[in-house]
Amino acid sequence: MAFQQAKRQVSINNLREIAKANGFLMRPQDESGYLSIVQAAQESVDIIDNMRDFVDPRLTPDIEALDGVSRTYTLPPPSENPLNAWSHRTHIEGLNVGNGKGLLDGKTVAIKDNTSVAGVPMTGGTQPFHLCKDKPAPIPDLDASIVSRVLGAGAVITGTSTCENYCMSAMSCTSAIGPVDNPWLKGHSAGGSSSGSAALIAVKAVRKWREARGLSVLNLGEGVDFATGGDQGGSIRIPAAYCGIYGIKPTHGLVPYTGVASLFPMLDHCGPMASSVRDTALFLAVLAGYDDFDPRMTPETPLRAAVTQYHVVLDEQIAERAAAGTWTPQTAARNLRIGVLKEAFEIAGLNLEVASVVRKAASRFAALGASVVEVSVPLHLAAPHIFTAATRAYMADTLLFHQGSSTASSLPFPFPGTPPPAPDQDWYETMTVSNPLLVGLLLSSEFLRDRARYPESVREKAIRHVHELRAAYDKALREFDVLIMPATPTVGPPHAGADTGIAEKAEYLLGNTLNTMPFNVTGHPGLVIPVGWAKAREGGADGRARLPVGMQIAGKRWDEQTVFLAAAAWEVGGLGLDEE
């Protein structure tokens, strides 16, 4: 340590170089004074660097007390992981399992593999030694806030779910352990980056659907009742759409992100994935609320004791309408104002059959008694450019180097651990094959961060346009209760081929986010539900295979309850997967 401090001791030459880089020269008589100022600052940093680290005890699980045994994990063999949806298997129970009091009592949960589960490796979907030098993947000592809440609700965590490489893909073919298959049609995308989470929930849905129709039940492995997802551009909602399940990106700041790998704080969301509207509402009630750590949370974020019990409120709303005789296939959506977002049907690559299925879903709202009107938000089509301009310059720092994650005005709790090694030639070669978006991210971030090319005022202007986009959706949502649109341009496509070029693969990996990413920068909630089927691009052995179509229901910020009500009302007319 003394050698390291001596090696990095500040000198007059250091200050001269810094001054020159910033366009000025220090006068000789000023140099000693400025040196003393910098030395004093360096002394403070060195003192802290030598202090024993502090870990907040609220984030440190008492594993022996909570679980009864030490936590262990295994790598599932292919025979037990036919979809490649499991990253690691484990069995972790909270104190409330079996007492009937927890909202998730005895239910199985998969945690996305970008989330800290003490004692279980966290790979972030990437190759060994990319996240730490001394072991293949970091093994956290702390539980993320959402993990503590899952266990506190009486659930059993049965493993971590496969996610995409650095969680930087909306398809399911980039993970270091290989592609995650869609449970409805192997060889096709399950969506990303929460690919494993969606696939594991869909396992039970696929079995139930096939059994009800007298079809053979495929070997899909073991699934789960619930799973967590992360969403920076659609990574909960796109896998939900492709796999025919339910997933909500909550309002930004409603669910704590503490202990989850960040892509960029403005975009970071985590939330529930489940097999029904009500289960999604229930799981959100478990996860939501202030945690005293996450700076993404705002004064509008409810304290834990004040979190809406979304499933209870939904039950009450349904019971009230049922008592009034309006919870019927003719009137369940009465008094709901549904806006059909015009520009969402004008995005690049929108498949005509997908568009038709979602328009038919809109018509069902009308048949259920809702007011259904097309609404225009022209800025929706510019949202991808706003998204990129507002975030790209600093995204590589957050994702690859964890810089900028802790500032004086934004005080998260950085989880301890050694910094990831810097990218090198091996990293480049691996990422170019696995996920070229990462190399492109690093190159574009470095280029756009150069203030000689793009002064900070450019990003500030982009942030003002984020506010403009938010205001545009807010204006539409003053007229309507929710906005509906296709969640994705197509159903899950086949996995990208090994010979796909860099630019083509980058487009493949992110081109399906045009209707989801806008709500990441504006913070509005978006729920995806299955509303029908469309033909798969490669239609299976008989050429007639179909895959689920997802509809996104976006609502006012902090009004998830109306989003859930609209979804539940739509399903009074029948479940989307029952549309033949």
Coordinates of C-alpha atoms in Angstrom, one line a residue:
M1 CA 0.0 0.0 0.0
A2 CA 2.8 2.4 0.8
F3 CA 4.4 1.6 -2.6
Q4 CA 1.1 2.3 -4.3
Q5 CA 0.7 5.6 -2.5
A6 CA 4.2 6.7 -3.3
K7 CA 3.7 5.7 -6.9
R8 CA 0.7 7.8 -7.3
Q9 CA 1.8 10.8 -5.2
V10 CA 0.9 14.0 -7.0
S11 CA 3.7 16.2 -8.4
I12 CA 4.1 19.6 -10.0
N13 CA 4.5 17.8 -13.4
N14 CA 1.1 16.1 -12.9
L15 CA -0.5 19.5 -12.3
R16 CA 1.2 21.1 -15.3
E17 CA -0.1 18.3 -17.6
I18 CA -3.6 18.7 -16.2
A19 CA -3.5 22.4 -16.7
K20 CA -2.2 22.2 -20.2
A21 CA -5.0 19.7 -21.1
N22 CA -7.5 22.2 -19.8
G23 CA -6.2 25.1 -21.8
F24 CA -4.1 27.1 -19.4
L25 CA -0.6 27.3 -17.8
M26 CA 0.1 27.9 -14.1
R27 CA 2.4 30.8 -13.2
P28 CA 5.5 29.4 -11.5
Q29 CA 4.8 31.3 -8.3
D30 CA 1.3 29.7 -8.1
E31 CA 2.4 26.1 -8.5
S32 CA 3.3 25.3 -4.9
G33 CA 0.0 26.7 -3.6
Y34 CA -2.1 24.6 -6.0
L35 CA 0.1 21.6 -5.2
S36 CA -0.7 21.9 -1.5
I37 CA -4.5 22.0 -2.3
V38 CA -4.3 18.8 -4.4
Q39 CA -2.1 17.1 -1.8
A40 CA -4.7 17.8 0.9
A41 CA -7.4 16.3 -1.3
Q42 CA -5.2 13.3 -2.1
E43 CA -4.5 12.8 1.6
S44 CA -8.2 12.5 2.3
V45 CA -8.7 10.0 -0.5
D46 CA -5.8 7.9 0.8
I47 CA -7.1 7.9 4.3
I48 CA -10.4 6.6 3.2
D49 CA -8.7 4.0 0.9
N50 CA -7.0 2.6 3.9
M51 CA -10.1 2.5 6.1
R52 CA -12.0 -0.7 6.7
D53 CA -14.9 -0.8 4.2
F54 CA -18.5 -0.2 5.4
V55 CA -21.3 -2.5 4.4
D56 CA -24.8 -1.5 5.5
P57 CA -26.1 -4.4 7.7
R58 CA -29.5 -4.1 6.2
L59 CA -28.1 -5.5 2.9
T60 CA -26.2 -8.4 4.6
P61 CA -28.3 -11.5 5.0
D62 CA -27.8 -13.6 8.1
I63 CA -27.8 -16.7 5.9
E64 CA -27.7 -19.2 8.7
A65 CA -30.6 -17.6 10.5
L66 CA -32.7 -16.9 7.5
D67 CA -32.1 -20.0 5.4
G68 CA -31.1 -22.5 8.1
V69 CA -28.2 -23.7 6.0
S70 CA -25.4 -22.2 4.0
R71 CA -26.4 -21.2 0.5
T72 CA -25.2 -23.5 -2.2
Y73 CA -25.6 -23.5 -6.0
T74 CA -25.1 -25.8 -9.0
L75 CA -24.7 -25.4 -12.7
P76 CA -27.7 -27.3 -14.2
P77 CA -26.8 -30.0 -16.8
P78 CA -28.3 -29.7 -20.2
S79 CA -30.8 -32.5 -19.5
E80 CA -32.3 -30.3 -16.7
N81 CA -32.0 -27.1 -18.7
P82 CA -33.4 -27.8 -22.1
L83 CA -34.2 -24.1 -22.8
N84 CA -30.9 -22.9 -21.4
A85 CA -33.0 -20.6 -19.2
W86 CA -31.3 -21.4 -15.9
S87 CA -27.9 -19.7 -15.1
H88 CA -27.5 -21.4 -11.7
R89 CA -29.7 -23.5 -9.5
T90 CA -30.1 -23.0 -5.8
H91 CA -32.7 -23.4 -3.1
I92 CA -33.1 -20.4 -0.8
E93 CA -36.0 -20.0 1.6
G94 CA -37.0 -17.1 3.7
L95 CA -38.2 -17.1 7.3
N96 CA -41.9 -17.0 6.3
V97 CA -42.0 -20.0 4.0
G98 CA -45.0 -22.3 4.9
N99 CA -46.6 -20.1 7.5
G100 CA -49.3 -18.9 5.1
K101 CA -48.6 -15.2 5.8
G102 CA -46.3 -14.2 3.0
L103 CA -47.8 -12.9 -0.3
L104 CA -45.6 -15.4 -2.1
D105 CA -45.8 -18.2 0.4
G106 CA -44.1 -21.3 -1.0
K107 CA -44.1 -19.9 -4.6
T108 CA -41.0 -20.5 -6.7
V109 CA -39.0 -17.5 -8.0
A110 CA -36.1 -17.1 -10.4
I111 CA -33.9 -14.0 -10.0
K112 CA -32.4 -12.5 -13.1
D113 CA -28.7 -13.1 -13.3
N114 CA -27.8 -9.4 -13.1
T115 CA -29.0 -9.2 -9.5
S116 CA -27.1 -9.8 -6.3
V117 CA -28.0 -13.0 -4.5
A118 CA -25.6 -13.6 -1.6
G119 CA -23.6 -16.8 -2.1
V120 CA -24.7 -17.3 -5.8
P121 CA -22.5 -16.2 -8.8
M122 CA -23.7 -13.2 -10.7
T123 CA -22.5 -13.4 -14.3
G124 CA -24.5 -10.6 -16.0
G125 CA -24.7 -13.0 -18.9
T126 CA -21.1 -12.5 -19.9
Q127 CA -18.1 -14.7 -20.2
P128 CA -15.9 -15.8 -17.3
F129 CA -13.4 -13.3 -16.0
H130 CA -15.1 -10.3 -17.7
L131 CA -16.5 -9.1 -14.4
C132 CA -13.6 -9.9 -12.1
K133 CA -10.0 -11.0 -12.5
D134 CA -9.6 -13.6 -9.7
K135 CA -12.7 -15.8 -10.3
P136 CA -15.0 -16.6 -13.2
A137 CA -17.8 -14.5 -11.8
P138 CA -18.3 -12.5 -8.7
I139 CA -20.1 -14.2 -5.8
P140 CA -21.9 -11.4 -3.9
D141 CA -22.1 -11.2 -0.1
L142 CA -25.2 -9.1 -0.1
D143 CA -28.8 -9.5 -1.3
A144 CA -30.3 -6.9 -3.6
S145 CA -33.3 -5.2 -2.0
I146 CA -35.7 -7.0 -4.2
V147 CA -34.2 -10.4 -3.2
S148 CA -34.7 -9.6 0.4
R149 CA -38.3 -8.7 -0.3
V150 CA -38.9 -11.9 -2.3
L151 CA -37.6 -14.0 0.6
G152 CA -39.5 -11.9 3.1
A153 CA -42.7 -12.6 1.3
G154 CA -42.2 -16.4 1.8
A155 CA -41.0 -17.4 -1.6
V156 CA -38.4 -20.0 -2.5
I157 CA -35.6 -18.8 -4.8
T158 CA -34.9 -21.8 -7.0
G159 CA -32.2 -20.3 -9.2
T160 CA -30.9 -17.4 -11.2
S161 CA -32.2 -17.0 -14.8
T162 CA -30.0 -16.6 -17.8
C163 CA -29.8 -13.1 -19.1
E164 CA -28.2 -11.6 -22.2
N165 CA -24.5 -10.6 -22.4
Y166 CA -24.1 -7.6 -20.1
C167 CA -27.9 -7.4 -20.4
M168 CA -27.4 -5.5 -23.7
S169 CA -29.7 -7.3 -26.1
A170 CA -33.4 -7.5 -26.7
M171 CA -33.1 -11.0 -28.2
S172 CA -31.9 -14.2 -26.5
C173 CA -28.8 -15.3 -28.4
T174 CA -25.9 -13.4 -26.8
S175 CA -25.5 -15.0 -23.4
A176 CA -22.1 -16.6 -22.7
I177 CA -23.8 -19.9 -22.0
G178 CA -25.7 -19.9 -25.3
P179 CA -29.1 -18.9 -26.6
V180 CA -32.3 -19.2 -24.6
D181 CA -35.0 -20.9 -26.6
N182 CA -38.6 -19.8 -26.8
P183 CA -40.7 -22.5 -25.0
W184 CA -43.3 -22.3 -27.7
L185 CA -40.9 -22.9 -30.6
K186 CA -37.3 -23.9 -30.0
G187 CA -34.7 -22.2 -32.2
H188 CA -36.7 -18.9 -31.9
S189 CA -36.0 -16.0 -29.6
A190 CA -37.4 -15.7 -26.1
G191 CA -36.6 -12.0 -26.1
G192 CA -34.1 -10.2 -24.0
S193 CA -32.5 -9.3 -21.9
S194 CA -34.6 -11.0 -19.2
S195 CA -34.7 -14.1 -21.5
G196 CA -34.4 -16.8 -19.0
S197 CA -37.0 -15.3 -16.6
A198 CA -39.7 -15.2 -19.3
A199 CA -38.9 -18.7 -20.6
L200 CA -39.1 -20.2 -17.1
I201 CA -42.5 -18.7 -16.4
A202 CA -43.8 -19.7 -19.8
V203 CA -42.9 -23.4 -19.2
K204 CA -46.0 -23.9 -17.1
A205 CA -48.2 -21.8 -19.5
V206 CA -47.0 -23.9 -22.5
R207 CA -47.7 -27.2 -20.7
K208 CA -51.1 -26.1 -19.6
W209 CA -52.0 -24.8 -23.1
R210 CA -50.9 -28.0 -24.8
E211 CA -52.5 -30.3 -22.3
A212 CA -55.8 -28.5 -22.7
R213 CA -55.7 -29.2 -26.4
G214 CA -54.6 -32.8 -26.1
L215 CA -51.2 -32.1 -27.5
S216 CA -48.0 -33.8 -26.4
V217 CA -46.1 -32.0 -23.6
L218 CA -42.6 -31.1 -24.6
N219 CA -39.5 -31.5 -22.4
L220 CA -39.1 -27.9 -21.2
G221 CA -37.5 -28.6 -17.9
E222 CA -38.6 -27.1 -14.6
G223 CA -40.2 -23.6 -14.6
V224 CA -41.2 -21.1 -11.9
D225 CA -44.2 -19.2 -10.6
F226 CA -42.6 -15.8 -10.7
A227 CA -39.4 -14.2 -11.9
T228 CA -37.7 -10.8 -11.7
G229 CA -36.7 -8.9 -14.7
G230 CA -34.7 -5.8 -15.5
D231 CA -35.7 -3.3 -18.2
Q232 CA -33.6 -0.5 -19.8
G233 CA -35.2 -0.5 -23.2
G234 CA -37.8 -3.3 -23.1
S235 CA -36.0 -6.2 -21.3
I236 CA -39.1 -7.2 -19.3
R237 CA -41.7 -6.4 -21.9
I238 CA -40.1 -7.9 -25.0
P239 CA -39.5 -11.4 -23.4
A240 CA -43.0 -11.3 -22.0
A241 CA -44.4 -10.6 -25.5
Y242 CA -42.4 -13.3 -27.2
C243 CA -43.1 -15.9 -24.6
G244 CA -46.8 -15.2 -24.1
I245 CA -46.5 -14.2 -20.4
Y246 CA -47.1 -11.0 -18.4
G247 CA -44.5 -8.4 -17.4
I248 CA -44.5 -4.8 -16.3
K249 CA -41.9 -2.1 -16.4
P250 CA -43.1 -0.1 -13.4
T251 CA -42.8 3.7 -13.0
H252 CA -39.2 4.7 -12.8
G253 CA -38.3 4.7 -9.1
L254 CA -41.2 2.5 -7.8
V255 CA -39.1 -0.7 -7.4
P256 CA -35.6 -0.3 -5.9
Y257 CA -32.7 -1.1 -8.1
T258 CA -30.2 -1.5 -5.3
G259 CA -28.0 -4.5 -6.0
V260 CA -28.9 -4.8 -9.6
A261 CA -26.3 -4.2 -12.4
S262 CA -26.9 -0.8 -13.9
L263 CA -26.9 0.1 -17.6
F264 CA -27.7 3.8 -17.0
P265 CA -29.6 5.2 -14.0
M266 CA -32.1 7.1 -16.1
L267 CA -33.1 3.9 -17.8
D268 CA -32.8 1.4 -15.0
H269 CA -36.0 -0.4 -14.0
C270 CA -36.7 -3.8 -12.5
G271 CA -40.0 -5.4 -12.0
P272 CA -42.2 -8.5 -11.9
M273 CA -42.8 -11.2 -14.5
A274 CA -45.6 -13.7 -14.0
S275 CA -48.3 -15.9 -15.6
S276 CA -51.4 -13.7 -15.1
V277 CA -52.4 -10.1 -14.6
R278 CA -53.3 -10.7 -11.0
D279 CA -50.0 -12.5 -10.2
T280 CA -48.1 -9.6 -11.8
A281 CA -50.0 -7.1 -9.6
L282 CA -49.3 -9.2 -6.5
F283 CA -45.6 -9.5 -7.3
L284 CA -45.3 -5.8 -7.8
A285 CA -46.8 -5.2 -4.4
V286 CA -44.0 -7.4 -3.0
L287 CA -41.2 -5.6 -4.8
A288 CA -42.3 -1.9 -4.7
G289 CA -41.5 0.9 -2.3
Y290 CA -38.6 3.0 -1.0
D291 CA -35.5 1.1 0.3
D292 CA -33.5 4.0 1.7
F293 CA -30.6 3.4 -0.8
D294 CA -31.7 3.9 -4.5
P295 CA -31.3 7.4 -5.8
R296 CA -33.6 6.6 -8.7
M297 CA -36.4 6.9 -6.2
T298 CA -38.1 10.2 -5.8
P299 CA -40.4 12.0 -3.3
E300 CA -43.3 10.3 -5.1
T301 CA -42.0 6.8 -4.3
P302 CA -44.2 5.3 -1.6
L303 CA -42.7 4.1 1.7
R304 CA -43.0 0.3 2.1
A305 CA -45.9 0.7 4.5
A306 CA -47.7 2.8 1.9
V307 CA -47.2 0.6 -1.1
T308 CA -50.5 0.0 -3.0
Q309 CA -51.5 -3.6 -2.6
Y310 CA -52.2 -3.8 -6.3
H311 CA -53.7 -7.3 -6.3
V312 CA -56.1 -6.4 -3.5
V313 CA -57.2 -3.2 -5.2
L314 CA -57.7 -5.1 -8.4
D315 CA -59.8 -7.6 -6.7
E316 CA -61.9 -4.8 -5.1
Q317 CA -62.4 -3.1 -8.5
I318 CA -63.5 -6.3 -10.1
A319 CA -65.8 -7.1 -7.1
E320 CA -67.4 -3.6 -7.3
R321 CA -68.0 -4.0 -11.0
A322 CA -69.3 -7.5 -10.6
A323 CA -71.7 -6.3 -7.9
A324 CA -73.0 -3.6 -10.3
G325 CA -73.4 -6.2 -13.0
T326 CA -70.9 -4.7 -15.3
W327 CA -68.0 -7.2 -15.1
T328 CA -69.3 -8.9 -18.2
P329 CA -68.0 -9.5 -21.8
Q330 CA -70.2 -6.6 -22.8
T331 CA -69.4 -4.0 -20.1
A332 CA -66.2 -4.9 -18.2
A333 CA -64.3 -2.0 -19.7
R334 CA -67.1 0.6 -19.3
N335 CA -65.8 4.1 -18.5
L336 CA -62.2 3.2 -19.5
R337 CA -60.7 5.6 -22.1
I338 CA -58.3 3.7 -24.4
G339 CA -56.0 5.6 -26.6
V340 CA -54.6 3.6 -29.6
L341 CA -51.1 5.2 -30.2
K342 CA -51.0 6.0 -33.9
E343 CA -47.2 6.3 -34.3
A344 CA -46.7 2.9 -32.6
F345 CA -48.2 1.3 -35.7
E346 CA -45.8 3.3 -38.0
I347 CA -42.5 1.9 -36.6
A348 CA -40.0 0.3 -38.9
G349 CA -40.4 -3.4 -39.4
L350 CA -43.9 -3.8 -38.0
N351 CA -45.4 -7.1 -39.2
L352 CA -48.8 -6.7 -40.7
E353 CA -50.2 -9.7 -38.9
V354 CA -48.9 -8.4 -35.5
A355 CA -50.5 -5.0 -36.2
S356 CA -53.8 -6.7 -37.1
V357 CA -53.8 -8.8 -33.9
V358 CA -53.3 -5.7 -31.8
R359 CA -55.9 -3.7 -33.6
K360 CA -58.3 -6.5 -33.1
A361 CA -57.4 -6.4 -29.4
A362 CA -58.3 -2.7 -29.4
S363 CA -61.6 -3.5 -31.0
R364 CA -62.3 -5.9 -28.1
F365 CA -61.9 -3.0 -25.7
A366 CA -64.7 -1.2 -27.6
A367 CA -66.9 -4.4 -27.5
L368 CA -66.3 -4.4 -23.7
G369 CA -67.7 -0.9 -23.4
A370 CA -64.6 1.2 -23.4
S371 CA -64.1 4.4 -25.4
V372 CA -61.4 3.6 -28.0
V373 CA -59.9 6.4 -30.0
E374 CA -56.7 6.7 -32.0
V375 CA -54.3 9.3 -30.5
S376 CA -51.2 10.8 -32.1
V377 CA -47.9 11.5 -30.3
P378 CA -45.6 12.4 -33.2
L379 CA -42.5 12.6 -30.9
H380 CA -42.9 8.8 -30.3
L381 CA -41.1 8.2 -33.6
A382 CA -38.1 10.4 -32.5
A383 CA -37.9 8.7 -29.1
P384 CA -35.0 6.3 -30.1
H385 CA -32.9 9.2 -31.1
I386 CA -33.7 11.1 -27.9
F387 CA -32.9 7.9 -25.9
T388 CA -29.5 7.6 -27.6
A389 CA -28.5 11.2 -27.4
A390 CA -29.4 11.5 -23.7
T391 CA -27.6 8.3 -22.5
R392 CA -25.0 7.0 -24.9
A393 CA -22.0 9.2 -24.1
Y394 CA -21.8 7.9 -20.5
M395 CA -23.4 4.5 -20.8
A396 CA -20.1 2.6 -21.3
D397 CA -18.7 4.1 -18.0
T398 CA -21.7 2.8 -16.1
L399 CA -21.9 -0.6 -17.7
L400 CA -18.3 -1.5 -18.2
F401 CA -16.4 0.5 -15.6
H402 CA -19.0 1.5 -13.0
Q403 CA -17.9 5.1 -13.1
G404 CA -20.4 7.8 -12.5
S405 CA -22.5 5.5 -10.4
S406 CA -21.9 7.4 -7.1
T407 CA -21.9 11.2 -7.0
A408 CA -22.5 13.9 -4.4
S409 CA -26.1 14.5 -5.7
S410 CA -26.9 10.8 -6.2
L411 CA -26.0 8.5 -3.4
P412 CA -26.7 4.9 -4.2
F413 CA -25.1 2.1 -2.1
P414 CA -22.4 0.6 -4.4
F415 CA -22.0 -3.1 -3.6
P416 CA -18.4 -4.0 -2.7
G417 CA -16.2 -5.9 -5.0
T418 CA -13.1 -5.6 -7.2
P419 CA -13.4 -3.4 -10.3
P420 CA -14.0 -5.4 -13.5
P421 CA -10.9 -5.7 -15.7
A422 CA -10.5 -3.2 -18.5
P423 CA -11.5 -4.4 -22.0
D424 CA -8.6 -6.0 -23.9
Q425 CA -8.1 -7.8 -27.2
D426 CA -9.6 -11.0 -25.9
W427 CA -12.7 -9.1 -24.7
Y428 CA -13.0 -7.5 -28.1
E429 CA -12.8 -10.8 -30.0
T430 CA -15.3 -12.4 -27.7
M431 CA -17.8 -9.6 -27.8
T432 CA -17.6 -9.2 -31.6
V433 CA -18.8 -12.8 -31.9
S434 CA -21.2 -12.8 -28.9
N435 CA -22.6 -9.3 -28.7
P436 CA -21.1 -6.6 -30.9
L437 CA -23.4 -4.0 -29.3
L438 CA -20.8 -3.9 -26.4
V439 CA -17.9 -2.9 -28.6
G440 CA -20.1 -0.4 -30.4
L441 CA -21.2 1.0 -27.1
L442 CA -17.7 1.5 -25.9
L443 CA -16.6 3.1 -29.2
S444 CA -19.6 5.4 -29.5
S445 CA -19.5 6.4 -25.8
E446 CA -15.9 7.4 -26.1
F447 CA -16.5 9.3 -29.3
L448 CA -19.6 11.2 -28.1
R449 CA -18.1 12.0 -24.7
D450 CA -15.3 14.1 -26.4
R451 CA -16.3 17.6 -25.4
A452 CA -14.4 19.0 -28.4
R453 CA -16.8 17.3 -30.6
Y454 CA -20.0 17.4 -28.5
P455 CA -20.0 19.8 -25.6
E456 CA -22.1 18.9 -22.6
S457 CA -24.8 21.3 -23.9
V458 CA -25.7 18.7 -26.5
R459 CA -26.6 16.1 -23.9
E460 CA -28.4 18.8 -21.9
K461 CA -30.5 19.5 -25.0
A462 CA -31.3 15.8 -25.3
I463 CA -32.4 15.8 -21.7
R464 CA -34.7 18.7 -22.4
H465 CA -36.2 16.6 -25.2
V466 CA -36.7 13.7 -22.7
H467 CA -38.9 16.1 -20.7
E468 CA -40.7 17.1 -23.9
L469 CA -41.4 13.4 -24.7
R470 CA -42.6 12.8 -21.2
A471 CA -44.9 15.8 -21.5
A472 CA -46.2 14.6 -24.8
Y473 CA -47.3 11.2 -23.3
D474 CA -48.6 13.0 -20.2
K475 CA -50.8 15.2 -22.4
A476 CA -52.2 12.1 -24.2
L477 CA -52.8 10.4 -20.8
R478 CA -54.8 13.3 -19.6
E479 CA -57.3 12.5 -22.3
F480 CA -57.0 8.7 -22.0
D481 CA -56.6 6.3 -19.1
V482 CA -54.0 4.1 -21.0
L483 CA -52.3 3.9 -24.3
I484 CA -52.1 0.6 -26.2
M485 CA -49.8 -0.5 -29.0
P486 CA -47.9 -3.5 -30.3
A487 CA -45.2 -4.5 -27.8
T488 CA -42.8 -5.6 -30.6
P489 CA -42.8 -5.3 -34.4
T490 CA -42.8 -9.1 -34.8
V491 CA -43.2 -12.3 -32.9
G492 CA -40.0 -14.0 -31.7
P493 CA -37.7 -14.5 -34.7
P494 CA -35.3 -17.3 -35.2
H495 CA -31.9 -16.9 -33.4
A496 CA -29.3 -14.9 -35.4
G497 CA -27.0 -17.1 -37.4
A498 CA -23.3 -17.4 -36.6
D499 CA -22.4 -15.7 -39.9
T500 CA -24.5 -12.6 -39.2
G501 CA -22.4 -9.4 -39.8
I502 CA -21.8 -6.8 -37.1
A503 CA -24.2 -4.1 -38.3
E504 CA -26.9 -6.7 -39.2
K505 CA -26.6 -8.4 -35.8
A506 CA -26.7 -5.0 -33.9
E507 CA -29.9 -4.2 -35.8
Y508 CA -31.3 -7.6 -35.0
L509 CA -30.5 -7.3 -31.3
L510 CA -32.1 -3.9 -30.7
G511 CA -34.5 -3.3 -33.6
N512 CA -37.4 -4.7 -31.7
T513 CA -37.4 -2.0 -29.0
L514 CA -39.0 0.9 -30.9
N515 CA -42.3 0.8 -28.9
T516 CA -40.7 -0.1 -25.5
M517 CA -37.6 2.1 -25.1
P518 CA -39.5 5.4 -25.2
F519 CA -41.0 4.7 -21.8
N520 CA -37.6 3.9 -20.2
V521 CA -36.5 7.5 -20.6
T522 CA -39.9 9.0 -19.7
G523 CA -40.5 6.6 -16.8
H524 CA -44.1 5.7 -17.6
P525 CA -45.3 2.2 -16.7
G526 CA -45.8 -0.4 -19.4
L527 CA -47.5 -3.8 -19.0
V528 CA -47.4 -6.5 -21.7
I529 CA -50.1 -9.1 -22.0
P530 CA -50.6 -11.8 -24.7
V531 CA -53.5 -11.0 -27.1
G532 CA -53.2 -13.5 -29.8
W533 CA -50.9 -15.3 -32.3
A534 CA -49.0 -14.6 -35.5
K535 CA -47.2 -16.9 -37.8
A536 CA -43.5 -17.6 -37.0
R537 CA -41.0 -16.6 -39.6
E538 CA -39.8 -20.2 -39.8
G539 CA -43.0 -22.1 -39.2
G540 CA -41.8 -25.3 -37.7
A541 CA -41.9 -28.7 -39.4
D542 CA -45.3 -28.2 -41.0
G543 CA -44.8 -24.5 -41.8
R544 CA -47.8 -23.5 -39.7
A545 CA -46.2 -22.7 -36.3
R546 CA -47.4 -19.6 -34.5
L547 CA -46.0 -17.5 -31.7
P548 CA -47.6 -15.2 -29.1
V549 CA -48.3 -11.5 -29.9
G550 CA -48.0 -9.1 -27.0
M551 CA -49.8 -5.8 -26.5
Q552 CA -48.3 -3.1 -24.4
I553 CA -50.6 -1.1 -22.1
A554 CA -48.9 2.2 -21.0
G555 CA -50.3 4.3 -18.2
K556 CA -49.7 7.4 -16.2
R557 CA -46.7 7.5 -14.0
W558 CA -47.5 6.0 -10.5
D559 CA -50.8 4.7 -11.9
E560 CA -50.0 1.0 -12.3
Q561 CA -53.5 0.2 -10.9
T562 CA -55.4 1.5 -13.9
V563 CA -53.0 -0.4 -16.2
F564 CA -53.8 -3.6 -14.3
L565 CA -57.5 -2.9 -14.4
A566 CA -57.5 -2.3 -18.2
A567 CA -55.6 -5.6 -18.7
A568 CA -58.0 -7.5 -16.5
A569 CA -61.0 -6.0 -18.2
W570 CA -59.7 -7.0 -21.6
E571 CA -59.3 -10.6 -20.5
V572 CA -63.0 -10.8 -19.5
G573 CA -63.5 -11.3 -23.3
G574 CA -61.1 -14.3 -23.1
L575 CA -57.4 -14.9 -22.7
G576 CA -55.1 -13.9 -25.5
L577 CA -53.6 -17.4 -25.8
D578 CA -57.0 -18.9 -26.2
E579 CA -57.5 -16.9 -29.4
E580 CA -57.4 -19.6 -32.0

